[in-house]
Amino acid sequence: MARWKKSWSEDDLNRLRRLAGTKPMTTIAKELGRTMGTVLAKAIEQKLPVICRTERTAQ
């Protein structure tokens, strides 16, 4: 494991489980201090509901 990787503690996993499906992944990532990609990958691995929102540009 690379030294810059942060392993998932049981507390982090519990927070992810509690927040998944209630908030967008970007918000959860900020709360956990992780990147959106790692949070999304862990949520998919744990089979948790995922909310991804994309911003629309004004036309």
XYZ file of C-alpha atoms in Angstrom:
59
model
C 0.000 0.000 0.000
C 1.330 3.415 -0.910
C 2.120 5.581 2.047
C -0.196 8.391 0.986
C -3.227 6.139 1.062
C -5.448 6.485 4.093
C -6.979 3.199 5.210
C -10.659 3.059 6.067
C -11.349 2.869 9.795
C -14.542 1.327 11.114
C -15.683 4.828 12.114
C -15.147 6.105 8.550
C -17.097 3.162 7.124
C -19.958 3.736 9.568
C -20.115 7.428 8.614
C -20.125 6.495 4.926
C -22.927 3.978 5.478
C -24.954 6.552 7.419
C -24.483 9.341 4.834
C -24.741 7.294 1.632
C -27.949 7.993 -0.226
C -28.693 11.120 1.800
C -26.039 13.492 0.429
C -24.071 13.807 -2.809
C -20.751 11.946 -2.897
C -18.821 15.223 -3.206
C -20.235 16.417 0.120
C -19.521 13.094 1.818
C -15.974 13.134 0.462
C -15.370 16.585 1.963
C -16.764 15.480 5.325
C -14.534 12.397 5.363
C -11.463 14.248 4.086
C -11.131 11.954 1.061
C -11.367 12.286 -2.685
C -14.634 11.780 -4.498
C -13.158 8.807 -6.370
C -12.156 6.895 -3.247
C -15.498 7.530 -1.568
C -17.381 6.480 -4.692
C -15.281 3.324 -5.054
C -15.827 2.370 -1.407
C -19.575 3.035 -1.645
C -19.842 0.814 -4.707
C -17.710 -1.862 -3.021
C -20.002 -1.778 0.024
C -23.110 -1.765 -2.245
C -24.356 1.520 -0.803
C -26.720 3.925 -2.580
C -24.905 6.670 -4.465
C -26.030 10.208 -5.275
C -23.944 11.907 -7.946
C -24.996 15.312 -9.144
C -23.545 17.090 -12.123
C -23.720 20.827 -12.501
C -25.504 22.111 -15.548
C -24.125 25.033 -17.499
C -26.423 27.936 -18.309
C -27.581 28.000 -21.916
